[in-house]
Amino acid sequence: MSAFLRWSEPGLPGSFFNQHVLVLYTNENYLIQLLQEASLVDQAALDDVAHKKKSQETTLEALVSQGKVSEDQIAQTLAVNSGMEFVDLRKMDIDPSLGEMVEADVAVRYGIVPIANTGNGLVIAVTDPLDFDALDSVRHVLTEEPEFVCASDSSIKQRQLDFYSSELDDNQLRKLGSTAVMAAGVEGDEEGGDAPVIKMVYSILQEAYENRASDIHIEPMEEEVRVRYRIDGALHKVQSHPLSLLPSIISRIKIMTGTMAIAEKRLPQDGRIQAKFGSGELDLRVSTIPTSDGNESVVMRILDKSSLTLGLPQLGFFTDDQATFDELIRLPDGIILVTGPTGSGKTTTLYACLNAINKPDRKIITVEDPVEYLLSGINQVQVKESIGMTFAAALRSILRQAPNIIMIGEIRDLETASIAINASLTGHLVFSTLHTNDAPSAVARLADIGVKKFLIASAVRSMMAQRLVRKICPDCSGDGEMTEKEIRGLSLTTEQLAGAELKVGQGCRTCRMTGYKGRMGLFEVFNITEEVRLLINGDESTPQLRKRARELGMRTLREDGVRKVLAGLTTASEVMRVTMADSD
């Protein structure tokens, strides 16, 4: 039987390149003998891989995965043995219209791709030059006798993706993507890195990583694909590409997730990608949504694992607020709420709290949608509403796990709020988030979803609102000054300005000439004292609660921002931008 190569489906035994594996179906010994005769492999190499190869990995797979021989060298050896010419498709400029001359199903079924038209017939690149049955079948479906040449399997699959990605079903696309996308697109493997769209997607991820972006936005415009990065909270347009490339770009991204349906363009989808760049690693949460013009828009949120190790000082707490909050998170029971709009850093703050109190003698369980980061020593539960695993359902179950501390990703409805309150009243410390503009408004928000005021007063220990502002770049920081408008806007006194250390970023390569690098929090901590409980039970309005809280010492978001402006950590324009509603 002839020796030839196939790429297996993901997850089969013996793997490399993210478990998308090169498998010798027949006569592996014969092909290894050919490699030895070509002086590509010697006995020393064979002995070496025999000691190092993974369980269930074949010798040939180990030779490739350990770098003893390349896939191109294997293809060249097969080409010589079959009397065919070897071609490197990655270095060839192939007319995409050639794909129309061979049906997509035929190309994928027989592992071929048309690469030229001589006028007398097509030149067809094949993976298996000794698979004579496949070659005869190709001759039968083509009207003219083709000329066959040999190419590596991954390079053929890359060309098939370029030609046929819009015509194939999910299974076919995933089979093709196993090497061409998962290896090249996710890890930047050289074998697949030269495919144009794959290189494009890889470069988008790499540039986002190098520029500390938190989000990548790939959006269809009228005549182009716009690529933007969110860096330190601000969006920057960084690339544009022809609109015709959008389907291929989105197909690459979906295949890289391994879970998203490539052919589904009518419904929103979510997935995750893990990508490595040298010693760096990206964990991305992917979201696609259909647009009115029939295209799709993609947002990839980069999950920064370095935030898992942040302490309260790194979040932007000054010493006094840090001491207050540090006491709160060590209470034995009650609810601590973090409020703010989407993107204000609430999840990062909750994770920092859990890290601070994560001890071997405490059982901590979280209920999240989605689970963004895996936390060591903490039990995390993923909400799946499609199967009935709602926040409320998960909470009811985890209370039977006897946790000391519970973190709920968000309180969205009365049932979830009621279970959280009951848990806090029965000896559990509960952390959660709400979407409100300031801390005192959380009382009204809970009441709006149906929670009784006396339960709010009894269960909640503190409500903290937060926002994120950009920090002045330390590499180009210099003395700054404030305009009269900014002084009035922040209600600054002459005494405050006299002791200020005002700074401004001049702009440098490190900060992309913005003057800012990194972000920090502004915090408004509203502690529920005995007097505040009486006010809540007395059905005081939110403005009255806010007024009394300030009289009792609550510092507003803007006031916290003013302290950080005067300390030279951020600018007046930044604080005014994120606290526009807090002008009282």
Coordinates of C-alpha atoms in Angstrom, one line a residue:
M1 CA 0.0 0.0 0.0
S2 CA 1.3 3.5 -0.8
A3 CA 2.6 5.9 1.8
F4 CA 0.8 9.2 2.0
L5 CA -0.2 11.8 4.6
R6 CA -3.5 13.0 5.9
W7 CA -4.4 15.6 8.5
S8 CA -6.7 14.2 11.2
E9 CA -9.6 15.8 12.9
P10 CA -9.0 17.6 16.2
G11 CA -8.7 15.6 19.3
L12 CA -7.4 12.3 17.8
P13 CA -4.4 10.6 19.5
G14 CA -0.9 11.8 18.7
S15 CA -0.9 15.5 18.3
F16 CA 1.0 18.7 17.6
F17 CA 0.0 22.2 16.5
N18 CA -2.8 22.4 19.1
Q19 CA -3.9 18.8 18.6
H20 CA -4.5 19.1 14.8
V21 CA -2.2 16.3 13.9
L22 CA -0.2 14.9 11.0
V23 CA -0.9 11.2 10.8
L24 CA 0.7 8.6 8.6
Y25 CA -2.2 6.3 7.8
T26 CA -0.1 3.7 6.0
N27 CA 3.5 2.5 5.8
E28 CA 5.1 5.0 8.1
N29 CA 8.2 2.9 8.1
Y30 CA 8.4 3.2 4.3
L31 CA 8.2 6.9 4.4
I32 CA 10.8 7.1 7.2
Q33 CA 13.1 4.9 5.1
L34 CA 12.6 7.4 2.2
L35 CA 13.6 10.3 4.5
Q36 CA 16.7 8.4 5.6
E37 CA 17.7 7.7 2.0
A38 CA 17.3 11.4 1.3
S39 CA 19.6 12.1 4.3
L40 CA 16.8 14.1 6.0
V41 CA 16.6 11.8 9.0
D42 CA 19.3 9.6 10.6
Q43 CA 19.2 6.9 13.2
A44 CA 20.3 9.4 15.9
A45 CA 17.3 11.6 15.3
L46 CA 15.0 8.5 15.4
D47 CA 16.5 7.4 18.7
D48 CA 16.2 10.9 20.1
V49 CA 12.5 11.3 19.2
A50 CA 11.7 7.8 20.5
H51 CA 12.7 9.0 24.0
K52 CA 10.9 12.3 23.8
K53 CA 7.8 11.6 21.9
K54 CA 4.4 12.0 23.7
S55 CA 2.2 9.0 24.4
Q56 CA 0.2 7.9 21.4
E57 CA 2.4 10.1 19.1
T58 CA 3.7 8.3 16.1
T59 CA 7.4 8.5 15.2
L60 CA 6.6 10.6 12.1
E61 CA 4.6 13.1 14.2
A62 CA 7.4 13.3 16.7
L63 CA 9.9 14.0 14.0
V64 CA 7.9 16.9 12.8
S65 CA 6.8 18.3 16.2
Q66 CA 10.4 18.1 17.5
G67 CA 11.8 19.9 14.4
K68 CA 13.8 17.0 13.0
V69 CA 12.0 17.2 9.7
S70 CA 9.6 19.7 8.2
E71 CA 6.3 19.1 6.4
D72 CA 7.8 20.6 3.3
Q73 CA 10.6 18.1 3.4
I74 CA 8.2 15.3 3.7
A75 CA 6.2 16.6 0.7
Q76 CA 9.4 17.0 -1.3
T77 CA 10.3 13.4 -0.5
L78 CA 7.0 12.2 -1.7
A79 CA 7.2 14.3 -4.8
V80 CA 10.5 12.8 -5.8
N81 CA 9.3 9.3 -5.1
S82 CA 6.2 9.8 -7.3
G83 CA 8.0 11.7 -10.1
M84 CA 6.1 14.9 -9.5
E85 CA 7.3 18.5 -9.2
F86 CA 7.2 20.0 -5.7
V87 CA 5.8 23.5 -5.4
D88 CA 5.7 25.9 -2.4
L89 CA 2.2 27.4 -2.6
R90 CA 3.1 30.0 0.1
K91 CA 5.5 31.7 -2.3
M92 CA 3.2 31.7 -5.3
D93 CA 0.8 34.4 -6.5
I94 CA -2.3 32.4 -7.5
D95 CA -5.3 33.9 -9.2
P96 CA -8.3 33.4 -6.9
S97 CA -10.6 33.0 -9.9
L98 CA -9.0 29.6 -10.5
G99 CA -11.0 28.3 -7.6
E100 CA -14.1 28.6 -9.7
M101 CA -12.7 25.9 -12.1
V102 CA -12.9 23.1 -9.4
E103 CA -15.9 22.7 -7.2
A104 CA -15.3 23.3 -3.5
D105 CA -16.5 19.9 -2.4
V106 CA -14.2 18.1 -5.0
A107 CA -11.2 20.1 -3.8
V108 CA -11.7 19.4 -0.2
R109 CA -12.7 15.7 -0.7
Y110 CA -9.5 14.9 -2.7
G111 CA -7.1 17.3 -1.0
I112 CA -6.4 19.4 -4.2
V113 CA -6.3 23.0 -5.3
P114 CA -5.9 24.5 -8.8
I115 CA -2.9 26.7 -9.1
A116 CA -2.6 27.6 -12.8
N117 CA -4.2 27.2 -16.2
T118 CA -1.9 26.5 -19.0
G119 CA -4.5 26.7 -21.7
N120 CA -4.3 22.9 -22.3
G121 CA -5.6 22.1 -18.8
L122 CA -5.3 22.9 -15.1
V123 CA -2.2 22.5 -12.9
I124 CA -3.5 20.9 -9.8
A125 CA -1.5 20.8 -6.5
V126 CA -2.1 17.5 -4.6
T127 CA -1.4 16.4 -1.0
D128 CA -1.0 12.7 -1.7
P129 CA 0.9 12.1 -4.9
L130 CA 0.7 8.3 -4.4
D131 CA -3.0 8.2 -3.8
F132 CA -3.8 7.0 -7.3
D133 CA -7.5 6.4 -6.7
A134 CA -7.9 10.1 -5.8
L135 CA -5.9 11.3 -8.8
D136 CA -8.1 9.1 -11.1
S137 CA -11.2 10.6 -9.5
V138 CA -10.0 14.1 -10.1
R139 CA -9.2 13.3 -13.8
H140 CA -12.8 11.9 -14.1
V141 CA -14.5 15.1 -12.8
L142 CA -12.4 17.5 -14.9
T143 CA -13.1 18.0 -18.6
E144 CA -9.4 18.1 -19.5
E145 CA -6.4 16.1 -18.4
P146 CA -4.7 18.0 -15.5
E147 CA -1.1 18.3 -14.6
F148 CA -0.4 17.3 -11.1
V149 CA 2.2 18.8 -8.8
C150 CA 2.9 18.1 -5.1
A151 CA 2.5 20.6 -2.3
S152 CA 2.4 20.4 1.5
D153 CA -0.9 19.6 3.0
S154 CA -1.2 22.8 5.1
S155 CA -0.4 25.1 2.2
I156 CA -3.1 23.4 0.1
K157 CA -5.6 23.8 2.9
Q158 CA -4.7 27.5 3.2
R159 CA -5.5 28.0 -0.5
Q160 CA -8.7 26.0 -0.2
L161 CA -9.7 28.4 2.6
D162 CA -8.9 31.4 0.4
F163 CA -10.9 30.0 -2.5
Y164 CA -13.9 28.3 -0.9
S165 CA -14.5 29.5 2.7
S166 CA -17.9 31.0 1.8
E167 CA -19.1 27.8 0.1
L168 CA -18.2 25.2 2.8
D169 CA -20.1 24.0 5.8
D170 CA -18.8 24.2 9.4
N171 CA -17.3 20.7 9.4
Q172 CA -15.4 21.3 6.2
L173 CA -14.1 24.7 7.4
R174 CA -13.0 23.3 10.7
K175 CA -11.1 20.5 9.0
L176 CA -9.3 23.0 6.7
G177 CA -8.7 25.3 9.6
S178 CA -7.1 22.7 11.8
T179 CA -3.6 23.6 10.4
A180 CA -4.0 26.7 8.4
V181 CA -5.8 28.7 11.0
M182 CA -5.3 27.1 14.4
A183 CA -1.6 26.8 14.0
A184 CA -0.9 30.0 12.1
G185 CA -3.7 32.2 13.2
V186 CA -3.4 31.5 16.9
E187 CA 0.2 30.8 17.5
G188 CA 1.7 32.5 14.5
D189 CA 3.3 29.2 13.2
E190 CA 5.5 29.8 10.2
E191 CA 3.9 27.0 8.2
G192 CA 0.7 29.0 7.8
G193 CA 1.8 32.5 8.4
D194 CA 2.1 33.5 4.7
A195 CA -1.6 33.1 3.8
P196 CA -2.7 36.7 3.4
V197 CA -5.8 36.8 5.5
I198 CA -4.3 34.6 8.1
K199 CA -1.3 36.9 8.4
M200 CA -3.7 39.8 8.6
V201 CA -5.7 38.4 11.5
Y202 CA -2.5 37.4 13.3
S203 CA -1.0 40.9 12.8
I204 CA -4.2 42.5 14.2
L205 CA -3.9 40.4 17.3
Q206 CA -0.2 41.0 17.7
E207 CA -0.4 44.7 17.2
A208 CA -3.3 44.9 19.8
Y209 CA -1.1 43.0 22.2
E210 CA 1.9 45.2 21.7
N211 CA -0.2 48.4 22.1
R212 CA -1.9 47.3 25.4
A213 CA -5.4 47.3 23.8
S214 CA -8.4 46.2 25.8
D215 CA -10.7 45.7 22.8
I216 CA -10.3 45.0 19.1
H217 CA -13.2 46.2 16.9
I218 CA -13.5 44.9 13.3
E219 CA -16.4 46.7 11.7
P220 CA -17.9 46.9 8.2
M221 CA -18.1 50.4 6.8
E222 CA -19.6 51.5 3.5
E223 CA -16.4 50.8 1.5
E224 CA -13.9 49.3 3.9
V225 CA -13.3 47.1 7.0
R226 CA -12.4 49.4 9.9
V227 CA -10.1 48.0 12.6
R228 CA -10.0 49.9 15.9
Y229 CA -8.3 49.3 19.2
R230 CA -9.5 50.6 22.6
I231 CA -6.4 51.7 24.4
D232 CA -6.7 53.1 27.9
G233 CA -10.5 53.5 27.3
A234 CA -10.2 55.4 24.0
L235 CA -10.8 54.0 20.5
H236 CA -8.2 54.5 17.9
K237 CA -8.5 53.6 14.2
V238 CA -5.4 51.6 13.3
Q239 CA -6.1 49.7 10.0
S240 CA -8.5 49.6 7.1
H241 CA -9.0 46.8 4.6
P242 CA -11.1 46.2 1.5
L243 CA -14.7 45.3 2.4
S244 CA -14.5 42.2 0.3
L245 CA -12.1 40.7 2.8
L246 CA -14.6 40.9 5.7
P247 CA -16.1 37.4 5.3
S248 CA -12.7 35.8 5.2
I249 CA -11.5 37.7 8.2
I250 CA -14.6 36.7 10.2
S251 CA -14.3 33.1 9.1
R252 CA -10.7 33.0 10.4
I253 CA -11.7 34.4 13.7
K254 CA -14.6 32.0 14.1
I255 CA -12.4 29.0 13.3
M256 CA -9.8 30.2 15.8
T257 CA -12.4 30.0 18.6
G258 CA -13.1 26.4 17.8
T259 CA -16.8 26.8 18.8
M260 CA -18.4 29.4 16.7
A261 CA -20.5 28.5 13.6
I262 CA -18.8 29.8 10.5
A263 CA -21.9 29.6 8.3
E264 CA -24.2 31.3 10.8
K265 CA -24.3 35.0 9.9
R266 CA -27.8 35.9 11.1
L267 CA -27.4 35.5 14.8
P268 CA -25.0 36.9 17.4
Q269 CA -22.3 34.5 18.6
D270 CA -19.7 34.3 21.4
G271 CA -16.5 32.4 21.7
R272 CA -12.9 32.6 23.1
I273 CA -9.4 32.6 21.6
Q274 CA -6.1 31.9 23.2
A275 CA -3.1 33.3 21.3
K276 CA 0.6 33.2 22.1
F277 CA 3.2 35.8 20.9
G278 CA 6.6 34.6 22.0
S279 CA 6.5 34.8 25.8
G280 CA 3.3 36.7 25.7
E281 CA -0.2 35.3 25.7
L282 CA -3.6 36.7 24.9
D283 CA -7.0 35.5 26.1
L284 CA -9.7 37.0 24.0
R285 CA -13.5 36.9 24.4
V286 CA -15.1 37.1 20.9
S287 CA -18.5 38.5 20.0
T288 CA -20.0 38.8 16.6
I289 CA -23.3 40.5 15.7
P290 CA -25.1 40.8 12.3
T291 CA -25.4 44.3 10.9
S292 CA -28.2 45.8 8.8
D293 CA -26.2 45.5 5.5
G294 CA -25.9 41.7 5.8
N295 CA -22.4 41.7 7.2
E296 CA -21.1 41.0 10.7
S297 CA -19.3 43.2 13.2
V298 CA -16.7 41.6 15.5
V299 CA -15.4 42.7 18.9
M300 CA -12.7 40.9 20.7
R301 CA -12.2 41.8 24.3
I302 CA -8.7 41.1 25.5
L303 CA -8.7 39.7 29.0
D304 CA -5.7 41.0 30.9
K305 CA -4.5 38.3 33.2
S306 CA -2.2 40.7 35.0
S307 CA -5.2 42.2 36.6
L308 CA -5.7 39.0 38.6
T309 CA -2.8 39.9 40.8
L310 CA -3.8 43.5 41.4
G311 CA -4.2 44.7 45.0
L312 CA -6.4 47.5 46.1
P313 CA -3.6 50.2 45.8
Q314 CA -3.0 49.2 42.2
L315 CA -6.7 49.9 41.4
G316 CA -6.3 53.5 42.4
F317 CA -7.4 53.6 46.0
F318 CA -5.8 56.3 48.2
T319 CA -4.7 55.1 51.6
D320 CA -7.9 56.2 53.5
D321 CA -10.3 54.6 51.0
Q322 CA -8.2 51.5 50.9
A323 CA -8.3 51.1 54.6
T324 CA -12.1 51.6 54.6
F325 CA -12.6 49.1 51.8
D326 CA -10.1 46.6 53.3
E327 CA -12.2 46.5 56.4
L328 CA -15.4 46.0 54.4
I329 CA -14.2 43.0 52.4
R330 CA -13.2 41.2 55.6
L331 CA -16.6 41.4 57.2
P332 CA -18.1 38.0 58.0
D333 CA -21.4 38.7 56.2
G334 CA -23.5 41.2 54.3
I335 CA -23.5 42.4 50.7
I336 CA -20.9 44.7 49.1
L337 CA -22.1 46.2 45.8
V338 CA -19.8 47.7 43.1
T339 CA -21.8 49.9 40.7
G340 CA -21.0 51.7 37.5
P341 CA -21.6 51.4 33.7
T342 CA -20.2 48.7 31.4
G343 CA -16.4 49.0 31.1
S344 CA -15.9 50.8 34.4
G345 CA -13.7 48.1 35.9
K346 CA -16.3 46.5 38.3
T347 CA -15.2 42.9 37.5
T348 CA -11.5 43.8 38.1
T349 CA -12.3 45.3 41.4
L350 CA -14.3 42.2 42.5
Y351 CA -11.4 39.9 41.5
A352 CA -9.0 42.1 43.4
C353 CA -11.3 41.8 46.5
L354 CA -11.4 38.0 46.2
N355 CA -7.6 37.8 45.8
A356 CA -7.2 39.8 49.0
I357 CA -9.4 37.5 51.1
N358 CA -8.7 34.2 49.3
K359 CA -7.3 32.0 52.1
P360 CA -7.1 28.2 52.6
D361 CA -9.6 28.4 55.5
R362 CA -12.3 30.1 53.3
K363 CA -14.5 28.6 50.6
I364 CA -15.2 31.1 47.8
I365 CA -17.7 30.4 45.0
T366 CA -18.5 32.8 42.1
V367 CA -21.4 32.8 39.7
E368 CA -20.5 34.6 36.5
D369 CA -21.7 35.2 32.9
P370 CA -19.2 34.7 31.5
V371 CA -16.3 33.4 33.6
E372 CA -13.6 35.8 32.3
Y373 CA -10.6 34.6 34.3
L374 CA -9.8 31.4 36.2
L375 CA -8.9 32.2 39.8
S376 CA -6.7 29.8 41.7
G377 CA -8.3 28.4 44.8
I378 CA -11.8 29.6 43.9
N379 CA -14.8 27.7 42.6
Q380 CA -16.3 29.4 39.6
V381 CA -19.6 28.6 38.0
Q382 CA -20.6 29.6 34.5
V383 CA -24.2 30.8 33.9
K384 CA -25.9 29.0 30.9
E385 CA -29.4 30.3 30.6
S386 CA -30.1 28.2 27.5
I387 CA -30.1 25.1 29.7
G388 CA -31.7 26.7 32.7
M389 CA -28.5 27.5 34.6
T390 CA -29.5 31.1 35.5
F391 CA -27.9 33.2 38.2
A392 CA -30.7 32.3 40.6
A393 CA -30.5 28.6 39.8
A394 CA -26.8 28.5 40.3
L395 CA -27.1 30.5 43.6
R396 CA -29.6 28.1 45.0
S397 CA -27.2 25.2 44.3
I398 CA -24.0 26.8 45.5
L399 CA -25.5 27.7 48.9
R400 CA -25.7 23.9 49.5
Q401 CA -21.9 23.9 49.0
A402 CA -21.4 25.8 52.3
P403 CA -19.4 28.7 51.0
N404 CA -18.1 31.5 53.2
I405 CA -17.9 34.0 50.4
I406 CA -20.0 34.3 47.2
M407 CA -19.4 36.5 44.2
I408 CA -22.3 37.1 41.8
G409 CA -21.4 38.6 38.5
E410 CA -24.4 40.9 38.4
I411 CA -27.8 41.2 40.2
R412 CA -30.3 41.4 37.4
D413 CA -33.6 40.4 38.8
L414 CA -35.6 40.0 42.0
E415 CA -35.0 36.3 42.4
T416 CA -31.2 36.7 42.2
A417 CA -31.4 39.7 44.6
S418 CA -33.6 37.8 47.1
I419 CA -31.2 34.8 47.2
A420 CA -28.2 37.1 47.6
I421 CA -29.9 38.9 50.5
N422 CA -31.0 35.7 52.2
A423 CA -27.4 34.4 51.9
S424 CA -26.0 37.6 53.4
L425 CA -28.5 37.4 56.3
T426 CA -27.5 33.8 57.0
G427 CA -23.8 34.4 57.5
H428 CA -22.3 34.7 54.0
L429 CA -20.3 37.6 52.6
V430 CA -21.7 38.4 49.1
F431 CA -20.0 40.5 46.4
S432 CA -21.9 41.7 43.3
T433 CA -22.4 44.5 40.8
L434 CA -25.3 46.8 39.7
H435 CA -25.6 49.2 36.8
T436 CA -26.2 52.6 38.5
N437 CA -24.6 56.0 38.0
D438 CA -23.6 56.6 41.6
A439 CA -23.5 54.6 44.9
P440 CA -26.7 55.9 46.7
S441 CA -28.7 55.1 43.5
A442 CA -28.1 51.4 44.1
V443 CA -30.8 51.6 46.9
A444 CA -33.4 52.8 44.4
R445 CA -32.2 50.2 41.8
L446 CA -32.7 47.3 44.2
A447 CA -36.1 48.7 45.2
D448 CA -37.1 49.0 41.5
I449 CA -36.5 45.3 40.9
G450 CA -38.7 44.5 43.9
V451 CA -36.5 44.2 47.0
K452 CA -38.1 45.5 50.2
K453 CA -36.3 48.6 51.7
F454 CA -36.0 47.0 55.1
L455 CA -34.1 44.0 53.5
I456 CA -31.8 46.4 51.7
A457 CA -31.0 48.2 54.9
S458 CA -30.4 45.0 56.8
A459 CA -28.3 43.1 54.3
V460 CA -26.2 45.7 52.4
R461 CA -22.9 46.8 54.1
S462 CA -21.5 49.1 51.4
M463 CA -22.2 50.4 47.9
M464 CA -19.2 51.6 45.9
A465 CA -19.5 53.4 42.5
Q466 CA -16.4 53.6 40.3
R467 CA -15.1 55.0 37.0
L468 CA -11.9 54.6 35.1
V469 CA -9.7 57.6 34.1
R470 CA -6.5 57.5 32.1
K471 CA -3.2 58.0 34.0
I472 CA -0.6 60.5 32.9
C473 CA 2.2 58.7 31.0
P474 CA 5.2 58.5 33.4
D475 CA 7.7 58.6 30.4
C476 CA 6.6 62.0 29.2
S477 CA 5.1 63.5 32.3
G478 CA 5.8 67.2 32.9
D479 CA 4.6 70.2 34.8
G480 CA 1.1 71.2 33.9
E481 CA -1.5 73.8 34.6
M482 CA -5.3 74.1 34.5
T483 CA -7.6 76.4 32.6
E484 CA -10.1 78.7 34.3
K485 CA -12.9 76.5 33.0
E486 CA -11.3 73.4 34.5
I487 CA -10.8 75.2 37.9
R488 CA -14.5 76.2 37.9
G489 CA -15.6 72.8 36.7
L490 CA -13.8 71.1 39.6
S491 CA -14.8 73.8 42.1
L492 CA -11.1 74.1 43.2
T493 CA -10.1 76.6 45.9
T494 CA -7.0 78.8 45.9
E495 CA -5.7 76.7 48.8
Q496 CA -6.1 73.5 46.9
L497 CA -4.2 74.8 43.9
A498 CA -1.4 76.2 46.0
G499 CA -0.4 72.7 47.2
A500 CA -1.1 70.9 43.9
E501 CA 1.4 69.0 41.8
L502 CA -0.3 69.3 38.4
K503 CA 1.2 67.2 35.7
V504 CA 0.5 66.6 32.0
G505 CA 1.7 64.1 29.5
Q506 CA 3.7 65.7 26.7
G507 CA 3.2 62.7 24.3
C508 CA 5.8 60.1 23.4
R509 CA 6.1 56.8 21.5
T510 CA 5.3 54.8 24.7
C511 CA 1.9 56.4 25.0
R512 CA 1.2 56.8 21.2
M513 CA 1.5 60.5 21.6
T514 CA -1.6 60.7 23.8
G515 CA 0.0 61.7 27.0
Y516 CA -1.7 58.9 28.9
K517 CA -0.7 55.3 29.7
G518 CA -2.8 53.0 31.8
R519 CA -5.9 53.6 33.8
M520 CA -6.9 54.0 37.5
G521 CA -10.2 54.1 39.4
L522 CA -12.2 56.9 40.9
F523 CA -14.3 55.6 43.8
E524 CA -17.3 56.7 45.7
V525 CA -17.8 54.6 48.8
F526 CA -21.2 54.7 50.5
N527 CA -21.2 52.8 53.8
I528 CA -24.5 51.8 55.3
T529 CA -24.3 53.1 58.8
E530 CA -27.0 52.8 61.4
E531 CA -28.2 56.3 60.5
V532 CA -28.3 55.4 56.8
R533 CA -30.3 52.3 57.6
L534 CA -33.0 54.5 59.3
L535 CA -33.0 56.7 56.2
I536 CA -33.5 53.8 53.9
N537 CA -36.3 52.3 56.1
G538 CA -37.8 55.8 56.1
D539 CA -38.1 55.7 52.3
E540 CA -35.8 58.7 51.8
S541 CA -35.3 59.7 48.2
T542 CA -32.0 59.1 46.4
P543 CA -31.1 62.9 46.5
Q544 CA -31.7 63.0 50.2
L545 CA -29.6 59.8 50.7
R546 CA -26.8 61.3 48.7
K547 CA -26.9 64.6 50.5
R548 CA -26.8 62.9 54.0
A549 CA -24.1 60.5 52.8
R550 CA -21.9 63.4 51.8
E551 CA -22.5 65.1 55.2
L552 CA -21.4 61.8 56.8
G553 CA -18.1 61.9 54.9
M554 CA -18.8 60.2 51.5
R555 CA -16.4 61.4 48.9
T556 CA -18.0 61.7 45.4
L557 CA -16.5 60.4 42.2
R558 CA -15.5 63.9 41.2
E559 CA -14.1 64.7 44.6
D560 CA -11.9 61.6 44.4
G561 CA -10.9 62.6 40.9
V562 CA -9.9 66.1 42.1
R563 CA -7.5 64.5 44.7
K564 CA -5.9 62.5 41.9
V565 CA -5.6 65.6 39.7
L566 CA -3.9 67.5 42.5
A567 CA -1.6 64.6 43.1
G568 CA -0.4 64.7 39.4
L569 CA -1.9 61.2 38.6
T570 CA -4.4 62.3 36.0
T571 CA -5.7 65.5 34.4
A572 CA -8.7 67.7 35.0
S573 CA -10.1 67.0 31.6
E574 CA -10.1 63.3 32.3
V575 CA -12.0 63.7 35.6
M576 CA -14.5 66.0 34.1
R577 CA -15.1 63.7 31.1
V578 CA -16.0 60.7 33.3
T579 CA -17.9 62.5 36.0
M580 CA -20.1 64.9 34.0
A581 CA -23.2 63.8 36.0
D582 CA -21.4 64.4 39.3
S583 CA -21.3 68.2 39.2
D584 CA -23.1 69.0 42.5

